[in-house]
Amino acid sequence: MTTEHSLFPVQMNANWQAPESVKLTNRLRDWLLDPSSLTARLKSHSQHFRVEVLGQKIEACSAAEANTDIITGEQVLVREVLLYCDEIAQVFARSLLPLSSLTGAQQQLAHLGTQSLGQVLFNHPDLQRKKIEIAAFEQDSSVANLASYLALQTSEETLWGRRSVFVLDKKPLMVAEVFLPGAVAYQK
């Protein structure tokens, strides 16, 4: 299944690291390290929440995105979306779903459309989330370029994101999320 926006793929090349090694405001740290559903938290901060799919396609996992659960070269379904609160883009998300994980009940994850992946995942009681890693995205990053394209109020501030591997029925998938300029996570 391939649907593509002119921005797709945005990608997320970054230096992912342990959160303990980075100095952040308490509010931003709270958002980045929140183990619960980001979708649910965003919904609680808005009247209207929606997902815009930028694109979805099958490709080989790059060495930059590979980890102990998803290996370089493995075929993955890449899904990139924007999460909006009250028509303001808050988060850019990129998910890697190995084709080997999209079997059985998890086949539905390949056909979410504008439904939030997080909303589906967090409805499963046996969902496991591995460690959260964080990264900074500078003004010359592809994510900052996306923010500029969306005409979001940009500043010289660094954008921050997180990623983690989720395991559902022993099947891994990776979700990375970056808070866009003006996102509620940055507000005081």
mmCIF file of C-alpha atoms in Angstrom:
data_model
loop_
_atom_site.group_PDB
_atom_site.id
_atom_site.type_symbol
_atom_site.label_atom_id
_atom_site.label_comp_id
_atom_site.label_asym_id
_atom_site.label_seq_id
_atom_site.Cartn_x
_atom_site.Cartn_y
_atom_site.Cartn_z
ATOM 1 C CA MET A 1 0.000 0.000 0.000
ATOM 2 C CA THR A 2 1.518 3.323 -1.027
ATOM 3 C CA THR A 3 0.057 6.744 -0.408
ATOM 4 C CA GLU A 4 2.353 9.733 -0.583
ATOM 5 C CA HIS A 5 2.346 13.434 0.202
ATOM 6 C CA SER A 6 4.895 15.657 -1.561
ATOM 7 C CA LEU A 7 6.864 15.839 1.721
ATOM 8 C CA PHE A 8 7.152 12.078 2.122
ATOM 9 C CA PRO A 9 9.544 10.674 3.243
ATOM 10 C CA VAL A 10 10.690 13.297 5.746
ATOM 11 C CA GLN A 11 12.862 10.824 7.683
ATOM 12 C CA MET A 12 14.528 11.349 11.050
ATOM 13 C CA ASN A 13 18.281 11.167 10.880
ATOM 14 C CA ALA A 14 19.430 11.941 14.409
ATOM 15 C CA ASN A 15 21.844 11.152 17.183
ATOM 16 C CA TRP A 16 19.540 9.167 19.464
ATOM 17 C CA GLN A 17 20.744 8.993 23.056
ATOM 18 C CA ALA A 18 19.792 8.124 26.602
ATOM 19 C CA PRO A 19 17.684 10.892 28.211
ATOM 20 C CA GLU A 20 19.909 10.990 31.291
ATOM 21 C CA SER A 21 22.727 12.487 29.201
ATOM 22 C CA VAL A 22 20.724 15.536 28.079
ATOM 23 C CA LYS A 23 19.766 18.708 29.969
ATOM 24 C CA LEU A 24 16.098 19.580 29.334
ATOM 25 C CA THR A 25 13.396 21.655 30.963
ATOM 26 C CA ASN A 26 11.243 19.683 33.379
ATOM 27 C CA ARG A 27 8.162 20.178 31.182
ATOM 28 C CA LEU A 28 9.860 18.951 28.015
ATOM 29 C CA ARG A 29 11.433 16.019 29.874
ATOM 30 C CA ASP A 30 7.962 15.109 31.180
ATOM 31 C CA TRP A 31 6.557 15.024 27.626
ATOM 32 C CA LEU A 32 9.523 13.186 26.113
ATOM 33 C CA LEU A 33 9.698 10.502 28.789
ATOM 34 C CA ASP A 34 5.963 9.991 29.314
ATOM 35 C CA PRO A 35 5.467 6.217 28.972
ATOM 36 C CA SER A 36 1.733 6.493 28.273
ATOM 37 C CA SER A 37 -0.060 7.252 25.014
ATOM 38 C CA LEU A 38 1.027 10.521 23.379
ATOM 39 C CA THR A 39 -2.234 10.498 21.417
ATOM 40 C CA ALA A 40 -4.278 10.413 24.639
ATOM 41 C CA ARG A 41 -2.200 13.197 26.164
ATOM 42 C CA LEU A 42 -2.521 15.406 23.086
ATOM 43 C CA LYS A 43 -6.271 14.797 22.978
ATOM 44 C CA SER A 44 -6.519 16.018 26.574
ATOM 45 C CA HIS A 45 -4.979 19.337 25.456
ATOM 46 C CA SER A 46 -7.332 20.001 22.558
ATOM 47 C CA GLN A 47 -10.930 20.146 21.416
ATOM 48 C CA HIS A 48 -10.189 18.446 18.086
ATOM 49 C CA PHE A 49 -7.421 15.917 17.407
ATOM 50 C CA ARG A 50 -6.593 14.496 13.994
ATOM 51 C CA VAL A 51 -3.937 12.518 12.136
ATOM 52 C CA GLU A 52 -2.692 13.461 8.670
ATOM 53 C CA VAL A 53 -0.877 10.692 6.823
ATOM 54 C CA LEU A 54 2.123 12.018 4.894
ATOM 55 C CA GLY A 55 2.972 8.645 3.433
ATOM 56 C CA GLN A 56 3.353 4.940 3.882
ATOM 57 C CA LYS A 57 5.584 2.552 1.942
ATOM 58 C CA ILE A 58 7.668 -0.586 2.253
ATOM 59 C CA GLU A 59 11.449 -0.215 2.255
ATOM 60 C CA ALA A 60 14.575 -1.751 3.769
ATOM 61 C CA CYS A 61 15.428 -0.564 7.280
ATOM 62 C CA SER A 62 18.437 1.754 7.125
ATOM 63 C CA ALA A 63 21.501 1.264 9.309
ATOM 64 C CA ALA A 64 20.707 4.616 10.973
ATOM 65 C CA GLU A 65 17.310 3.365 12.164
ATOM 66 C CA ALA A 66 18.205 -0.250 12.904
ATOM 67 C CA ASN A 67 18.341 -1.489 16.494
ATOM 68 C CA THR A 68 18.490 -4.785 18.368
ATOM 69 C CA ASP A 69 14.891 -5.610 17.360
ATOM 70 C CA ILE A 70 14.748 -4.324 13.775
ATOM 71 C CA ILE A 71 17.862 -5.084 11.748
ATOM 72 C CA THR A 72 19.500 -3.268 8.843
ATOM 73 C CA GLY A 73 17.984 -4.360 5.545
ATOM 74 C CA GLU A 74 14.856 -5.855 7.096
ATOM 75 C CA GLN A 75 11.718 -4.991 5.106
ATOM 76 C CA VAL A 76 9.618 -2.502 7.060
ATOM 77 C CA LEU A 77 6.452 -0.546 6.443
ATOM 78 C CA VAL A 78 7.383 3.101 6.981
ATOM 79 C CA ARG A 79 4.508 5.360 8.053
ATOM 80 C CA GLU A 80 4.873 9.103 8.543
ATOM 81 C CA VAL A 81 2.119 11.252 10.012
ATOM 82 C CA LEU A 82 1.395 14.625 11.552
ATOM 83 C CA LEU A 83 -0.620 14.847 14.767
ATOM 84 C CA TYR A 84 -2.804 17.945 15.024
ATOM 85 C CA CYS A 85 -4.482 19.571 18.015
ATOM 86 C CA ASP A 86 -7.095 22.152 17.080
ATOM 87 C CA GLU A 87 -5.646 22.320 13.554
ATOM 88 C CA ILE A 88 -2.105 23.098 14.766
ATOM 89 C CA ALA A 89 0.533 20.495 13.889
ATOM 90 C CA GLN A 90 2.053 19.335 17.172
ATOM 91 C CA VAL A 91 4.028 16.205 16.333
ATOM 92 C CA PHE A 92 5.706 14.568 13.364
ATOM 93 C CA ALA A 93 5.817 10.791 13.799
ATOM 94 C CA ARG A 94 7.678 8.114 11.842
ATOM 95 C CA SER A 95 6.939 4.452 12.492
ATOM 96 C CA LEU A 96 8.802 1.373 11.292
ATOM 97 C CA LEU A 97 6.675 -1.748 11.230
ATOM 98 C CA PRO A 98 8.644 -4.838 10.164
ATOM 99 C CA LEU A 99 6.680 -6.912 7.675
ATOM 100 C CA SER A 100 7.424 -9.913 9.909
ATOM 101 C CA SER A 101 5.474 -8.116 12.674
ATOM 102 C CA LEU A 102 2.453 -7.425 10.464
ATOM 103 C CA THR A 103 0.961 -10.899 10.802
ATOM 104 C CA GLY A 104 -2.107 -12.183 12.609
ATOM 105 C CA ALA A 105 -4.008 -9.504 14.503
ATOM 106 C CA GLN A 106 -1.203 -7.011 13.793
ATOM 107 C CA GLN A 107 -2.067 -6.969 10.071
ATOM 108 C CA GLN A 108 -4.502 -4.174 10.934
ATOM 109 C CA LEU A 109 -1.535 -1.893 11.699
ATOM 110 C CA ALA A 110 -0.753 -1.713 7.970
ATOM 111 C CA HIS A 111 -4.212 -0.282 7.258
ATOM 112 C CA LEU A 112 -4.734 2.460 9.858
ATOM 113 C CA GLY A 113 -5.451 5.321 7.494
ATOM 114 C CA THR A 114 -6.004 8.428 9.615
ATOM 115 C CA GLN A 115 -6.331 6.433 12.821
ATOM 116 C CA SER A 116 -3.547 6.995 15.368
ATOM 117 C CA LEU A 117 -1.091 4.099 15.738
ATOM 118 C CA GLY A 118 -0.683 5.000 19.412
ATOM 119 C CA GLN A 119 -4.402 4.750 20.027
ATOM 120 C CA VAL A 120 -4.402 1.212 18.619
ATOM 121 C CA LEU A 121 -1.232 0.129 20.446
ATOM 122 C CA PHE A 122 -2.215 1.390 23.878
ATOM 123 C CA ASN A 123 -5.505 -0.520 23.705
ATOM 124 C CA HIS A 124 -3.523 -3.775 23.986
ATOM 125 C CA PRO A 125 -2.959 -4.808 27.618
ATOM 126 C CA ASP A 126 0.138 -6.873 26.758
ATOM 127 C CA LEU A 127 1.933 -3.982 25.022
ATOM 128 C CA GLN A 128 5.536 -3.552 26.137
ATOM 129 C CA ARG A 129 7.578 -0.399 25.585
ATOM 130 C CA LYS A 130 11.337 -0.609 25.633
ATOM 131 C CA LYS A 131 13.626 2.254 26.627
ATOM 132 C CA ILE A 132 12.946 5.743 25.317
ATOM 133 C CA GLU A 133 15.775 7.498 23.487
ATOM 134 C CA ILE A 134 15.752 11.208 22.684
ATOM 135 C CA ALA A 135 17.351 13.399 20.034
ATOM 136 C CA ALA A 136 17.729 17.036 19.079
ATOM 137 C CA PHE A 137 16.781 18.227 15.605
ATOM 138 C CA GLU A 138 18.588 21.380 14.510
ATOM 139 C CA GLN A 139 17.392 24.044 12.075
ATOM 140 C CA ASP A 140 18.959 22.274 9.079
ATOM 141 C CA SER A 141 17.242 18.934 9.794
ATOM 142 C CA SER A 142 14.550 17.430 7.595
ATOM 143 C CA VAL A 143 12.067 17.817 10.464
ATOM 144 C CA ALA A 144 12.845 21.555 10.775
ATOM 145 C CA ASN A 145 12.360 21.827 7.001
ATOM 146 C CA LEU A 146 8.956 20.161 7.439
ATOM 147 C CA ALA A 147 8.029 22.721 10.120
ATOM 148 C CA SER A 148 9.058 25.512 7.775
ATOM 149 C CA TYR A 149 6.965 24.015 4.948
ATOM 150 C CA LEU A 150 3.971 23.882 7.291
ATOM 151 C CA ALA A 151 4.538 27.581 8.068
ATOM 152 C CA LEU A 152 4.833 26.823 11.760
ATOM 153 C CA GLN A 153 6.291 29.597 13.831
ATOM 154 C CA THR A 154 9.941 28.709 13.860
ATOM 155 C CA SER A 155 12.636 30.048 16.088
ATOM 156 C CA GLU A 156 16.250 29.219 16.640
ATOM 157 C CA GLU A 157 15.199 26.691 19.249
ATOM 158 C CA THR A 158 16.093 23.063 18.804
ATOM 159 C CA LEU A 159 13.261 20.611 18.181
ATOM 160 C CA TRP A 160 13.194 17.505 20.375
ATOM 161 C CA GLY A 161 12.018 14.006 19.682
ATOM 162 C CA ARG A 162 11.867 10.554 21.161
ATOM 163 C CA ARG A 163 11.796 7.030 19.871
ATOM 164 C CA SER A 164 11.198 3.621 21.335
ATOM 165 C CA VAL A 165 10.492 0.086 20.312
ATOM 166 C CA PHE A 166 7.123 -1.373 21.216
ATOM 167 C CA VAL A 167 6.558 -5.117 21.414
ATOM 168 C CA LEU A 168 3.107 -6.554 20.786
ATOM 169 C CA ASP A 169 2.693 -10.341 20.866
ATOM 170 C CA LYS A 170 6.516 -10.666 20.630
ATOM 171 C CA LYS A 171 6.500 -8.527 17.464
ATOM 172 C CA PRO A 172 8.572 -5.314 17.508
ATOM 173 C CA LEU A 173 7.807 -1.979 15.891
ATOM 174 C CA MET A 174 9.501 1.369 16.335
ATOM 175 C CA VAL A 175 7.847 4.744 16.765
ATOM 176 C CA ALA A 176 9.715 8.061 16.667
ATOM 177 C CA GLU A 177 8.019 11.382 17.410
ATOM 178 C CA VAL A 178 9.278 14.960 17.185
ATOM 179 C CA PHE A 179 7.532 17.904 18.807
ATOM 180 C CA LEU A 180 7.113 20.638 16.197
ATOM 181 C CA PRO A 181 7.579 24.391 16.860
ATOM 182 C CA GLY A 182 4.863 25.782 19.109
ATOM 183 C CA ALA A 183 3.864 22.338 20.393
ATOM 184 C CA VAL A 184 2.258 22.181 23.810
ATOM 185 C CA ALA A 185 5.319 20.242 25.043
ATOM 186 C CA TYR A 186 7.428 23.418 24.741
ATOM 187 C CA GLN A 187 4.932 25.780 26.357
ATOM 188 C CA LYS A 188 5.455 26.931 29.898
#
